[in-house]
Amino acid sequence: RKEVEQDPGPFNVPEGATVAFNCTYSNSASQSFFWYRQDCRKEPKLLMSVYSSGNEDGRFTAQLNRASQYISLLIRDSKLSDSATYLCAVFRGGSYIPTFGRGTSLIVHP
Amino acid sequence: NAGVTQTPKFQVLKTGQSMTLQCAQDMNHEYMSWYRQDPGMGLRLIHYSVGAGITDQGEVPNGYNVSRSTTEDFPLRLLSAAPSQTSVYFCASSFSGNTEAFFGQGTRLTVV
């Protein structure tokens, strides 16, 4: 089992839809979690951190489920501009550098 | 604010050639890393550094060399380029472990 796994998609949704992605991790000692957004042919950029208590930023909600070892990203009221690849990043316990998932592709269509 | 700067943005090499990908950050970050990104493979860690003078191998280090003589710079050397090294390379830095990573714009490398 890969250390960090994501469904590559693509998730093809209409504008205004709600979509959710999961990212599973294998190391139960993992401590910190992030979601990044990557536009085509661009560098990844931080979308949001994932806290134990959850985190909400506008239309985006990130949650952590330690018992089942996954993090999630929920996007409400999808916009065309949300079309991108969403990468999760996980820090294993004692690791200084994150491990990234392969990314989930989201396509929002009119 | 420059952030993380990578040069060059594009490069074509012939098999067997060597070259250095440059990475510099102006945020006084201790942690720096190099990733390669291939279709369907995500970001794979090549080498990383937790401070000047300290480097370590990541998931796919073979064929690459790094050094960290200053806090700002973390060059990646391809010793003898191979077609399998055709990829997009990203440099990243972070203030400390477990914190947000900032990425450079990437270097698109083609080895023919």
mmCIF file with all atom_site columns, C-alpha atoms in Angstrom:
data_model
loop_
_atom_site.group_PDB
_atom_site.id
_atom_site.type_symbol
_atom_site.label_atom_id
_atom_site.label_alt_id
_atom_site.label_comp_id
_atom_site.label_asym_id
_atom_site.label_entity_id
_atom_site.label_seq_id
_atom_site.pdbx_PDB_ins_code
_atom_site.Cartn_x
_atom_site.Cartn_y
_atom_site.Cartn_z
_atom_site.occupancy
_atom_site.B_iso_or_equiv
_atom_site.pdbx_formal_charge
_atom_site.auth_seq_id
_atom_site.auth_comp_id
_atom_site.auth_asym_id
_atom_site.auth_atom_id
_atom_site.pdbx_PDB_model_num
ATOM 1   C CA . ARG A 1 1   ? 0.000   0.000  0.000   1.00 0.00 ? 1   ARG A CA 1
ATOM 2   C CA . LYS A 1 2   ? 1.339   3.413  -0.947  1.00 0.00 ? 2   LYS A CA 1
ATOM 3   C CA . GLU A 1 3   ? 2.019   5.767  1.896   1.00 0.00 ? 3   GLU A CA 1
ATOM 4   C CA . VAL A 1 4   ? -0.419  8.395  0.644   1.00 0.00 ? 4   VAL A CA 1
ATOM 5   C CA . GLU A 1 5   ? -3.172  7.520  -1.799  1.00 0.00 ? 5   GLU A CA 1
ATOM 6   C CA . GLN A 1 6   ? -5.653  9.571  -3.768  1.00 0.00 ? 6   GLN A CA 1
ATOM 7   C CA . ASP A 1 7   ? -8.202  8.711  -6.400  1.00 0.00 ? 7   ASP A CA 1
ATOM 8   C CA . PRO A 1 8   ? -6.758  10.327 -9.539  1.00 0.00 ? 8   PRO A CA 1
ATOM 9   C CA . GLY A 1 9   ? -10.216 11.020 -11.007 1.00 0.00 ? 9   GLY A CA 1
ATOM 10  C CA . PRO A 1 10  ? -11.014 13.002 -12.985 1.00 0.00 ? 10  PRO A CA 1
ATOM 11  C CA . PHE A 1 11  ? -14.036 14.186 -11.100 1.00 0.00 ? 11  PHE A CA 1
ATOM 12  C CA . ASN A 1 12  ? -16.239 15.838 -13.673 1.00 0.00 ? 12  ASN A CA 1
ATOM 13  C CA . VAL A 1 13  ? -18.896 18.032 -12.050 1.00 0.00 ? 13  VAL A CA 1
ATOM 14  C CA . PRO A 1 14  ? -21.232 20.853 -13.131 1.00 0.00 ? 14  PRO A CA 1
ATOM 15  C CA . GLU A 1 15  ? -20.920 24.360 -11.803 1.00 0.00 ? 15  GLU A CA 1
ATOM 16  C CA . GLY A 1 16  ? -22.597 24.714 -8.446  1.00 0.00 ? 16  GLY A CA 1
ATOM 17  C CA . ALA A 1 17  ? -22.091 21.093 -7.453  1.00 0.00 ? 17  ALA A CA 1
ATOM 18  C CA . THR A 1 18  ? -20.578 19.896 -4.214  1.00 0.00 ? 18  THR A CA 1
ATOM 19  C CA . VAL A 1 19  ? -17.643 17.546 -4.576  1.00 0.00 ? 19  VAL A CA 1
ATOM 20  C CA . ALA A 1 20  ? -15.481 15.742 -2.058  1.00 0.00 ? 20  ALA A CA 1
ATOM 21  C CA . PHE A 1 21  ? -12.083 14.091 -2.297  1.00 0.00 ? 21  PHE A CA 1
ATOM 22  C CA . ASN A 1 22  ? -10.390 11.771 0.138   1.00 0.00 ? 22  ASN A CA 1
ATOM 23  C CA . CYS A 1 23  ? -6.743  11.093 0.772   1.00 0.00 ? 23  CYS A CA 1
ATOM 24  C CA . THR A 1 24  ? -5.716  8.037  2.766   1.00 0.00 ? 24  THR A CA 1
ATOM 25  C CA . TYR A 1 25  ? -2.424  7.637  4.573   1.00 0.00 ? 25  TYR A CA 1
ATOM 26  C CA . SER A 1 26  ? -0.826  4.485  5.865   1.00 0.00 ? 26  SER A CA 1
ATOM 27  C CA . ASN A 1 27  ? 1.354   5.715  8.729   1.00 0.00 ? 27  ASN A CA 1
ATOM 28  C CA . SER A 1 28  ? -0.697  6.131  11.881  1.00 0.00 ? 28  SER A CA 1
ATOM 29  C CA . ALA A 1 29  ? 2.025   8.374  13.332  1.00 0.00 ? 29  ALA A CA 1
ATOM 30  C CA . SER A 1 30  ? 1.430   11.014 10.650  1.00 0.00 ? 30  SER A CA 1
ATOM 31  C CA . GLN A 1 31  ? 1.105   14.407 12.239  1.00 0.00 ? 31  GLN A CA 1
ATOM 32  C CA . SER A 1 32  ? 0.485   17.230 9.802   1.00 0.00 ? 32  SER A CA 1
ATOM 33  C CA . PHE A 1 33  ? -1.718  17.378 6.756   1.00 0.00 ? 33  PHE A CA 1
ATOM 34  C CA . PHE A 1 34  ? -2.244  19.852 3.944   1.00 0.00 ? 34  PHE A CA 1
ATOM 35  C CA . TRP A 1 35  ? -4.187  20.255 0.732   1.00 0.00 ? 35  TRP A CA 1
ATOM 36  C CA . TYR A 1 36  ? -2.477  21.832 -2.253  1.00 0.00 ? 36  TYR A CA 1
ATOM 37  C CA . ARG A 1 37  ? -3.904  22.999 -5.536  1.00 0.00 ? 37  ARG A CA 1
ATOM 38  C CA . GLN A 1 38  ? -1.985  22.600 -8.770  1.00 0.00 ? 38  GLN A CA 1
ATOM 39  C CA . ASP A 1 39  ? -3.072  24.231 -11.997 1.00 0.00 ? 39  ASP A CA 1
ATOM 40  C CA . CYS A 1 40  ? -1.997  22.765 -15.304 1.00 0.00 ? 40  CYS A CA 1
ATOM 41  C CA . ARG A 1 41  ? 1.742   23.236 -15.882 1.00 0.00 ? 41  ARG A CA 1
ATOM 42  C CA . LYS A 1 42  ? 2.108   25.262 -12.704 1.00 0.00 ? 42  LYS A CA 1
ATOM 43  C CA . GLU A 1 43  ? 3.619   24.658 -9.291  1.00 0.00 ? 43  GLU A CA 1
ATOM 44  C CA . PRO A 1 44  ? 1.538   23.355 -6.362  1.00 0.00 ? 44  PRO A CA 1
ATOM 45  C CA . LYS A 1 45  ? 0.246   26.030 -4.012  1.00 0.00 ? 45  LYS A CA 1
ATOM 46  C CA . LEU A 1 46  ? -1.120  25.611 -0.536  1.00 0.00 ? 46  LEU A CA 1
ATOM 47  C CA . LEU A 1 47  ? -4.915  25.521 -0.438  1.00 0.00 ? 47  LEU A CA 1
ATOM 48  C CA . MET A 1 48  ? -5.386  24.855 3.240   1.00 0.00 ? 48  MET A CA 1
ATOM 49  C CA . SER A 1 49  ? -4.038  23.111 6.285   1.00 0.00 ? 49  SER A CA 1
ATOM 50  C CA . VAL A 1 50  ? -5.992  20.279 7.863   1.00 0.00 ? 50  VAL A CA 1
ATOM 51  C CA . TYR A 1 51  ? -6.431  20.524 11.601  1.00 0.00 ? 51  TYR A CA 1
ATOM 52  C CA . SER A 1 52  ? -7.716  17.861 13.949  1.00 0.00 ? 52  SER A CA 1
ATOM 53  C CA . SER A 1 53  ? -10.814 19.964 14.532  1.00 0.00 ? 53  SER A CA 1
ATOM 54  C CA . GLY A 1 54  ? -11.379 20.510 10.826  1.00 0.00 ? 54  GLY A CA 1
ATOM 55  C CA . ASN A 1 55  ? -10.819 23.658 8.844   1.00 0.00 ? 55  ASN A CA 1
ATOM 56  C CA . GLU A 1 56  ? -13.149 25.768 6.730   1.00 0.00 ? 56  GLU A CA 1
ATOM 57  C CA . ASP A 1 57  ? -12.224 28.521 4.311   1.00 0.00 ? 57  ASP A CA 1
ATOM 58  C CA . GLY A 1 58  ? -15.137 29.877 2.339   1.00 0.00 ? 58  GLY A CA 1
ATOM 59  C CA . ARG A 1 59  ? -16.424 27.123 0.067   1.00 0.00 ? 59  ARG A CA 1
ATOM 60  C CA . PHE A 1 60  ? -13.670 24.723 1.110   1.00 0.00 ? 60  PHE A CA 1
ATOM 61  C CA . THR A 1 61  ? -13.760 22.413 4.118   1.00 0.00 ? 61  THR A CA 1
ATOM 62  C CA . ALA A 1 62  ? -10.965 20.078 5.136   1.00 0.00 ? 62  ALA A CA 1
ATOM 63  C CA . GLN A 1 63  ? -11.335 17.345 7.729   1.00 0.00 ? 63  GLN A CA 1
ATOM 64  C CA . LEU A 1 64  ? -9.151  14.747 9.349   1.00 0.00 ? 64  LEU A CA 1
ATOM 65  C CA . ASN A 1 65  ? -10.295 11.286 10.379  1.00 0.00 ? 65  ASN A CA 1
ATOM 66  C CA . ARG A 1 66  ? -7.480  9.765  12.398  1.00 0.00 ? 66  ARG A CA 1
ATOM 67  C CA . ALA A 1 67  ? -9.343  6.561  13.198  1.00 0.00 ? 67  ALA A CA 1
ATOM 68  C CA . SER A 1 68  ? -9.734  5.702  9.519   1.00 0.00 ? 68  SER A CA 1
ATOM 69  C CA . GLN A 1 69  ? -6.530  7.486  8.510   1.00 0.00 ? 69  GLN A CA 1
ATOM 70  C CA . TYR A 1 70  ? -7.772  9.812  5.855   1.00 0.00 ? 70  TYR A CA 1
ATOM 71  C CA . ILE A 1 71  ? -8.242  13.480 5.191   1.00 0.00 ? 71  ILE A CA 1
ATOM 72  C CA . SER A 1 72  ? -10.968 14.965 3.068   1.00 0.00 ? 72  SER A CA 1
ATOM 73  C CA . LEU A 1 73  ? -11.580 18.103 1.051   1.00 0.00 ? 73  LEU A CA 1
ATOM 74  C CA . LEU A 1 74  ? -15.095 19.301 0.375   1.00 0.00 ? 74  LEU A CA 1
ATOM 75  C CA . ILE A 1 75  ? -15.773 21.976 -2.210  1.00 0.00 ? 75  ILE A CA 1
ATOM 76  C CA . ARG A 1 76  ? -19.226 23.557 -2.203  1.00 0.00 ? 76  ARG A CA 1
ATOM 77  C CA . ASP A 1 77  ? -20.778 25.551 -5.044  1.00 0.00 ? 77  ASP A CA 1
ATOM 78  C CA . SER A 1 78  ? -18.050 24.563 -7.503  1.00 0.00 ? 78  SER A CA 1
ATOM 79  C CA . LYS A 1 79  ? -16.762 27.232 -9.874  1.00 0.00 ? 79  LYS A CA 1
ATOM 80  C CA . LEU A 1 80  ? -15.153 26.810 -13.272 1.00 0.00 ? 80  LEU A CA 1
ATOM 81  C CA . SER A 1 81  ? -12.020 28.238 -11.707 1.00 0.00 ? 81  SER A CA 1
ATOM 82  C CA . ASP A 1 82  ? -11.866 25.326 -9.245  1.00 0.00 ? 82  ASP A CA 1
ATOM 83  C CA . SER A 1 83  ? -10.766 23.064 -12.101 1.00 0.00 ? 83  SER A CA 1
ATOM 84  C CA . ALA A 1 84  ? -7.315  21.865 -11.081 1.00 0.00 ? 84  ALA A CA 1
ATOM 85  C CA . THR A 1 85  ? -5.485  18.963 -9.495  1.00 0.00 ? 85  THR A CA 1
ATOM 86  C CA . TYR A 1 86  ? -5.720  18.704 -5.722  1.00 0.00 ? 86  TYR A CA 1
ATOM 87  C CA . LEU A 1 87  ? -2.774  17.171 -3.921  1.00 0.00 ? 87  LEU A CA 1
ATOM 88  C CA . CYS A 1 88  ? -2.712  16.041 -0.336  1.00 0.00 ? 88  CYS A CA 1
ATOM 89  C CA . ALA A 1 89  ? 0.491   16.253 1.676   1.00 0.00 ? 89  ALA A CA 1
ATOM 90  C CA . VAL A 1 90  ? 1.221   14.230 4.783   1.00 0.00 ? 90  VAL A CA 1
ATOM 91  C CA . PHE A 1 91  ? 4.063   14.500 7.268   1.00 0.00 ? 91  PHE A CA 1
ATOM 92  C CA . ARG A 1 92  ? 4.947   11.177 8.800   1.00 0.00 ? 92  ARG A CA 1
ATOM 93  C CA . GLY A 1 93  ? 5.864   11.278 12.448  1.00 0.00 ? 93  GLY A CA 1
ATOM 94  C CA . GLY A 1 94  ? 9.462   12.469 12.716  1.00 0.00 ? 94  GLY A CA 1
ATOM 95  C CA . SER A 1 95  ? 9.652   13.458 9.054   1.00 0.00 ? 95  SER A CA 1
ATOM 96  C CA . TYR A 1 96  ? 10.651  16.967 8.038   1.00 0.00 ? 96  TYR A CA 1
ATOM 97  C CA . ILE A 1 97  ? 9.501   16.692 4.444   1.00 0.00 ? 97  ILE A CA 1
ATOM 98  C CA . PRO A 1 98  ? 5.964   15.887 3.300   1.00 0.00 ? 98  PRO A CA 1
ATOM 99  C CA . THR A 1 99  ? 4.884   12.948 1.207   1.00 0.00 ? 99  THR A CA 1
ATOM 100 C CA . PHE A 1 100 ? 2.424   13.877 -1.508  1.00 0.00 ? 100 PHE A CA 1
ATOM 101 C CA . GLY A 1 101 ? -0.400  11.933 -2.993  1.00 0.00 ? 101 GLY A CA 1
ATOM 102 C CA . ARG A 1 102 ? -0.639  11.624 -6.760  1.00 0.00 ? 102 ARG A CA 1
ATOM 103 C CA . GLY A 1 103 ? -3.403  14.184 -6.881  1.00 0.00 ? 103 GLY A CA 1
ATOM 104 C CA . THR A 1 104 ? -7.080  14.212 -7.794  1.00 0.00 ? 104 THR A CA 1
ATOM 105 C CA . SER A 1 105 ? -8.121  15.962 -10.974 1.00 0.00 ? 105 SER A CA 1
ATOM 106 C CA . LEU A 1 106 ? -11.259 18.103 -10.811 1.00 0.00 ? 106 LEU A CA 1
ATOM 107 C CA . ILE A 1 107 ? -13.006 19.407 -13.905 1.00 0.00 ? 107 ILE A CA 1
ATOM 108 C CA . VAL A 1 108 ? -15.898 21.788 -13.380 1.00 0.00 ? 108 VAL A CA 1
ATOM 109 C CA . HIS A 1 109 ? -18.009 22.297 -16.488 1.00 0.00 ? 109 HIS A CA 1
ATOM 110 C CA . PRO A 1 110 ? -20.721 24.844 -17.294 1.00 0.00 ? 110 PRO A CA 1
ATOM 111 C CA . ASN B 2 1   ? 8.816   38.894 -2.917  1.00 0.00 ? 1   ASN B CA 1
ATOM 112 C CA . ALA B 2 2   ? 10.728  36.343 -4.997  1.00 0.00 ? 2   ALA B CA 1
ATOM 113 C CA . GLY B 2 3   ? 10.001  33.284 -2.806  1.00 0.00 ? 3   GLY B CA 1
ATOM 114 C CA . VAL B 2 4   ? 11.508  30.192 -4.442  1.00 0.00 ? 4   VAL B CA 1
ATOM 115 C CA . THR B 2 5   ? 13.253  30.760 -7.750  1.00 0.00 ? 5   THR B CA 1
ATOM 116 C CA . GLN B 2 6   ? 14.213  27.957 -10.096 1.00 0.00 ? 6   GLN B CA 1
ATOM 117 C CA . THR B 2 7   ? 16.339  28.218 -13.211 1.00 0.00 ? 7   THR B CA 1
ATOM 118 C CA . PRO B 2 8   ? 16.164  27.328 -15.982 1.00 0.00 ? 8   PRO B CA 1
ATOM 119 C CA . LYS B 2 9   ? 12.441  26.964 -16.699 1.00 0.00 ? 9   LYS B CA 1
ATOM 120 C CA . PHE B 2 10  ? 13.044  24.720 -19.705 1.00 0.00 ? 10  PHE B CA 1
ATOM 121 C CA . GLN B 2 11  ? 16.014  22.577 -20.708 1.00 0.00 ? 11  GLN B CA 1
ATOM 122 C CA . VAL B 2 12  ? 16.786  19.981 -23.344 1.00 0.00 ? 12  VAL B CA 1
ATOM 123 C CA . LEU B 2 13  ? 19.762  17.721 -22.740 1.00 0.00 ? 13  LEU B CA 1
ATOM 124 C CA . LYS B 2 14  ? 21.388  14.981 -24.698 1.00 0.00 ? 14  LYS B CA 1
ATOM 125 C CA . THR B 2 15  ? 21.859  11.602 -23.069 1.00 0.00 ? 15  THR B CA 1
ATOM 126 C CA . GLY B 2 16  ? 25.042  11.593 -21.035 1.00 0.00 ? 16  GLY B CA 1
ATOM 127 C CA . GLN B 2 17  ? 25.256  15.336 -20.529 1.00 0.00 ? 17  GLN B CA 1
ATOM 128 C CA . SER B 2 18  ? 25.382  16.780 -17.051 1.00 0.00 ? 18  SER B CA 1
ATOM 129 C CA . MET B 2 19  ? 23.745  19.912 -15.764 1.00 0.00 ? 19  MET B CA 1
ATOM 130 C CA . THR B 2 20  ? 22.708  21.726 -12.615 1.00 0.00 ? 20  THR B CA 1
ATOM 131 C CA . LEU B 2 21  ? 19.209  22.909 -11.835 1.00 0.00 ? 21  LEU B CA 1
ATOM 132 C CA . GLN B 2 22  ? 19.344  25.970 -9.661  1.00 0.00 ? 22  GLN B CA 1
ATOM 133 C CA . CYS B 2 23  ? 17.058  26.696 -6.722  1.00 0.00 ? 23  CYS B CA 1
ATOM 134 C CA . ALA B 2 24  ? 17.213  29.725 -4.470  1.00 0.00 ? 24  ALA B CA 1
ATOM 135 C CA . GLN B 2 25  ? 14.875  30.992 -1.759  1.00 0.00 ? 25  GLN B CA 1
ATOM 136 C CA . ASP B 2 26  ? 14.870  34.324 0.009   1.00 0.00 ? 26  ASP B CA 1
ATOM 137 C CA . MET B 2 27  ? 12.615  33.424 2.944   1.00 0.00 ? 27  MET B CA 1
ATOM 138 C CA . ASN B 2 28  ? 15.387  32.156 5.245   1.00 0.00 ? 28  ASN B CA 1
ATOM 139 C CA . HIS B 2 29  ? 13.847  28.691 5.221   1.00 0.00 ? 29  HIS B CA 1
ATOM 140 C CA . GLU B 2 30  ? 15.857  25.864 6.730   1.00 0.00 ? 30  GLU B CA 1
ATOM 141 C CA . TYR B 2 31  ? 14.145  23.048 4.861   1.00 0.00 ? 31  TYR B CA 1
ATOM 142 C CA . MET B 2 32  ? 14.538  22.600 1.133   1.00 0.00 ? 32  MET B CA 1
ATOM 143 C CA . SER B 2 33  ? 13.693  19.727 -1.164  1.00 0.00 ? 33  SER B CA 1
ATOM 144 C CA . TRP B 2 34  ? 13.654  18.597 -4.765  1.00 0.00 ? 34  TRP B CA 1
ATOM 145 C CA . TYR B 2 35  ? 10.778  16.673 -6.330  1.00 0.00 ? 35  TYR B CA 1
ATOM 146 C CA . ARG B 2 36  ? 10.166  15.293 -9.763  1.00 0.00 ? 36  ARG B CA 1
ATOM 147 C CA . GLN B 2 37  ? 6.664   15.062 -11.175 1.00 0.00 ? 37  GLN B CA 1
ATOM 148 C CA . ASP B 2 38  ? 5.753   12.604 -13.884 1.00 0.00 ? 38  ASP B CA 1
ATOM 149 C CA . PRO B 2 39  ? 2.303   11.923 -15.337 1.00 0.00 ? 39  PRO B CA 1
ATOM 150 C CA . GLY B 2 40  ? 0.350   9.646  -13.031 1.00 0.00 ? 40  GLY B CA 1
ATOM 151 C CA . MET B 2 41  ? 3.200   9.492  -10.512 1.00 0.00 ? 41  MET B CA 1
ATOM 152 C CA . GLY B 2 42  ? 2.647   12.571 -8.433  1.00 0.00 ? 42  GLY B CA 1
ATOM 153 C CA . LEU B 2 43  ? 5.481   14.369 -6.685  1.00 0.00 ? 43  LEU B CA 1
ATOM 154 C CA . ARG B 2 44  ? 8.370   12.094 -5.780  1.00 0.00 ? 44  ARG B CA 1
ATOM 155 C CA . LEU B 2 45  ? 11.080  13.285 -3.431  1.00 0.00 ? 45  LEU B CA 1
ATOM 156 C CA . ILE B 2 46  ? 14.612  13.190 -4.846  1.00 0.00 ? 46  ILE B CA 1
ATOM 157 C CA . HIS B 2 47  ? 16.759  14.815 -2.147  1.00 0.00 ? 47  HIS B CA 1
ATOM 158 C CA . TYR B 2 48  ? 16.174  17.147 0.732   1.00 0.00 ? 48  TYR B CA 1
ATOM 159 C CA . SER B 2 49  ? 18.040  19.314 3.197   1.00 0.00 ? 49  SER B CA 1
ATOM 160 C CA . VAL B 2 50  ? 17.195  20.375 6.738   1.00 0.00 ? 50  VAL B CA 1
ATOM 161 C CA . GLY B 2 51  ? 19.855  23.066 6.869   1.00 0.00 ? 51  GLY B CA 1
ATOM 162 C CA . ALA B 2 52  ? 23.107  24.271 5.398   1.00 0.00 ? 52  ALA B CA 1
ATOM 163 C CA . GLY B 2 53  ? 25.586  21.421 5.154   1.00 0.00 ? 53  GLY B CA 1
ATOM 164 C CA . ILE B 2 54  ? 22.951  18.722 5.700   1.00 0.00 ? 54  ILE B CA 1
ATOM 165 C CA . THR B 2 55  ? 21.392  16.720 2.897   1.00 0.00 ? 55  THR B CA 1
ATOM 166 C CA . ASP B 2 56  ? 19.659  13.381 2.639   1.00 0.00 ? 56  ASP B CA 1
ATOM 167 C CA . GLN B 2 57  ? 18.156  11.100 0.031   1.00 0.00 ? 57  GLN B CA 1
ATOM 168 C CA . GLY B 2 58  ? 14.514  10.881 -0.773  1.00 0.00 ? 58  GLY B CA 1
ATOM 169 C CA . GLU B 2 59  ? 12.514  8.261  -2.653  1.00 0.00 ? 59  GLU B CA 1
ATOM 170 C CA . VAL B 2 60  ? 14.266  8.503  -6.043  1.00 0.00 ? 60  VAL B CA 1
ATOM 171 C CA . PRO B 2 61  ? 17.845  9.797  -5.528  1.00 0.00 ? 61  PRO B CA 1
ATOM 172 C CA . ASN B 2 62  ? 19.721  7.759  -8.117  1.00 0.00 ? 62  ASN B CA 1
ATOM 173 C CA . GLY B 2 63  ? 21.354  9.831  -10.835 1.00 0.00 ? 63  GLY B CA 1
ATOM 174 C CA . TYR B 2 64  ? 21.105  13.062 -8.850  1.00 0.00 ? 64  TYR B CA 1
ATOM 175 C CA . ASN B 2 65  ? 23.389  14.916 -6.499  1.00 0.00 ? 65  ASN B CA 1
ATOM 176 C CA . VAL B 2 66  ? 22.771  17.869 -4.193  1.00 0.00 ? 66  VAL B CA 1
ATOM 177 C CA . SER B 2 67  ? 24.686  20.150 -1.892  1.00 0.00 ? 67  SER B CA 1
ATOM 178 C CA . ARG B 2 68  ? 23.639  22.867 0.522   1.00 0.00 ? 68  ARG B CA 1
ATOM 179 C CA . SER B 2 69  ? 26.486  25.260 1.158   1.00 0.00 ? 69  SER B CA 1
ATOM 180 C CA . THR B 2 70  ? 24.194  28.175 2.060   1.00 0.00 ? 70  THR B CA 1
ATOM 181 C CA . THR B 2 71  ? 20.707  28.503 3.514   1.00 0.00 ? 71  THR B CA 1
ATOM 182 C CA . GLU B 2 72  ? 19.482  30.155 0.315   1.00 0.00 ? 72  GLU B CA 1
ATOM 183 C CA . ASP B 2 73  ? 20.677  27.769 -2.392  1.00 0.00 ? 73  ASP B CA 1
ATOM 184 C CA . PHE B 2 74  ? 19.988  24.111 -3.070  1.00 0.00 ? 74  PHE B CA 1
ATOM 185 C CA . PRO B 2 75  ? 21.198  23.067 -6.539  1.00 0.00 ? 75  PRO B CA 1
ATOM 186 C CA . LEU B 2 76  ? 20.336  19.710 -8.073  1.00 0.00 ? 76  LEU B CA 1
ATOM 187 C CA . ARG B 2 77  ? 22.948  18.087 -10.300 1.00 0.00 ? 77  ARG B CA 1
ATOM 188 C CA . LEU B 2 78  ? 22.210  15.525 -12.953 1.00 0.00 ? 78  LEU B CA 1
ATOM 189 C CA . LEU B 2 79  ? 25.398  13.554 -13.281 1.00 0.00 ? 79  LEU B CA 1
ATOM 190 C CA . SER B 2 80  ? 24.809  11.838 -16.632 1.00 0.00 ? 80  SER B CA 1
ATOM 191 C CA . ALA B 2 81  ? 21.383  12.573 -18.062 1.00 0.00 ? 81  ALA B CA 1
ATOM 192 C CA . ALA B 2 82  ? 19.174  9.687  -19.161 1.00 0.00 ? 82  ALA B CA 1
ATOM 193 C CA . PRO B 2 83  ? 15.829  9.745  -20.995 1.00 0.00 ? 83  PRO B CA 1
ATOM 194 C CA . SER B 2 84  ? 14.215  8.398  -17.791 1.00 0.00 ? 84  SER B CA 1
ATOM 195 C CA . GLN B 2 85  ? 15.054  11.724 -16.180 1.00 0.00 ? 85  GLN B CA 1
ATOM 196 C CA . THR B 2 86  ? 12.736  13.576 -18.513 1.00 0.00 ? 86  THR B CA 1
ATOM 197 C CA . SER B 2 87  ? 10.355  15.170 -16.061 1.00 0.00 ? 87  SER B CA 1
ATOM 198 C CA . VAL B 2 88  ? 9.210   18.354 -14.381 1.00 0.00 ? 88  VAL B CA 1
ATOM 199 C CA . TYR B 2 89  ? 11.387  19.227 -11.405 1.00 0.00 ? 89  TYR B CA 1
ATOM 200 C CA . PHE B 2 90  ? 10.151  21.293 -8.483  1.00 0.00 ? 90  PHE B CA 1
ATOM 201 C CA . CYS B 2 91  ? 12.163  22.796 -5.697  1.00 0.00 ? 91  CYS B CA 1
ATOM 202 C CA . ALA B 2 92  ? 10.381  23.568 -2.444  1.00 0.00 ? 92  ALA B CA 1
ATOM 203 C CA . SER B 2 93  ? 11.246  25.203 0.846   1.00 0.00 ? 93  SER B CA 1
ATOM 204 C CA . SER B 2 94  ? 9.617   25.466 4.241   1.00 0.00 ? 94  SER B CA 1
ATOM 205 C CA . PHE B 2 95  ? 10.350  27.317 7.450   1.00 0.00 ? 95  PHE B CA 1
ATOM 206 C CA . SER B 2 96  ? 10.478  24.161 9.525   1.00 0.00 ? 96  SER B CA 1
ATOM 207 C CA . GLY B 2 97  ? 9.279   20.595 9.480   1.00 0.00 ? 97  GLY B CA 1
ATOM 208 C CA . ASN B 2 98  ? 5.512   20.152 9.432   1.00 0.00 ? 98  ASN B CA 1
ATOM 209 C CA . THR B 2 99  ? 4.875   23.554 7.886   1.00 0.00 ? 99  THR B CA 1
ATOM 210 C CA . GLU B 2 100 ? 3.702   24.772 4.510   1.00 0.00 ? 100 GLU B CA 1
ATOM 211 C CA . ALA B 2 101 ? 6.011   24.137 1.587   1.00 0.00 ? 101 ALA B CA 1
ATOM 212 C CA . PHE B 2 102 ? 6.532   26.852 -1.005  1.00 0.00 ? 102 PHE B CA 1
ATOM 213 C CA . PHE B 2 103 ? 7.347   25.692 -4.506  1.00 0.00 ? 103 PHE B CA 1
ATOM 214 C CA . GLY B 2 104 ? 9.347   27.155 -7.318  1.00 0.00 ? 104 GLY B CA 1
ATOM 215 C CA . GLN B 2 105 ? 7.801   27.424 -10.769 1.00 0.00 ? 105 GLN B CA 1
ATOM 216 C CA . GLY B 2 106 ? 9.429   24.220 -11.954 1.00 0.00 ? 106 GLY B CA 1
ATOM 217 C CA . THR B 2 107 ? 11.971  23.176 -14.552 1.00 0.00 ? 107 THR B CA 1
ATOM 218 C CA . ARG B 2 108 ? 10.757  21.188 -17.521 1.00 0.00 ? 108 ARG B CA 1
ATOM 219 C CA . LEU B 2 109 ? 13.608  18.906 -18.532 1.00 0.00 ? 109 LEU B CA 1
ATOM 220 C CA . THR B 2 110 ? 13.717  16.763 -21.649 1.00 0.00 ? 110 THR B CA 1
ATOM 221 C CA . VAL B 2 111 ? 16.533  14.295 -22.204 1.00 0.00 ? 111 VAL B CA 1
ATOM 222 C CA . VAL B 2 112 ? 16.892  13.065 -25.771 1.00 0.00 ? 112 VAL B CA 1
#
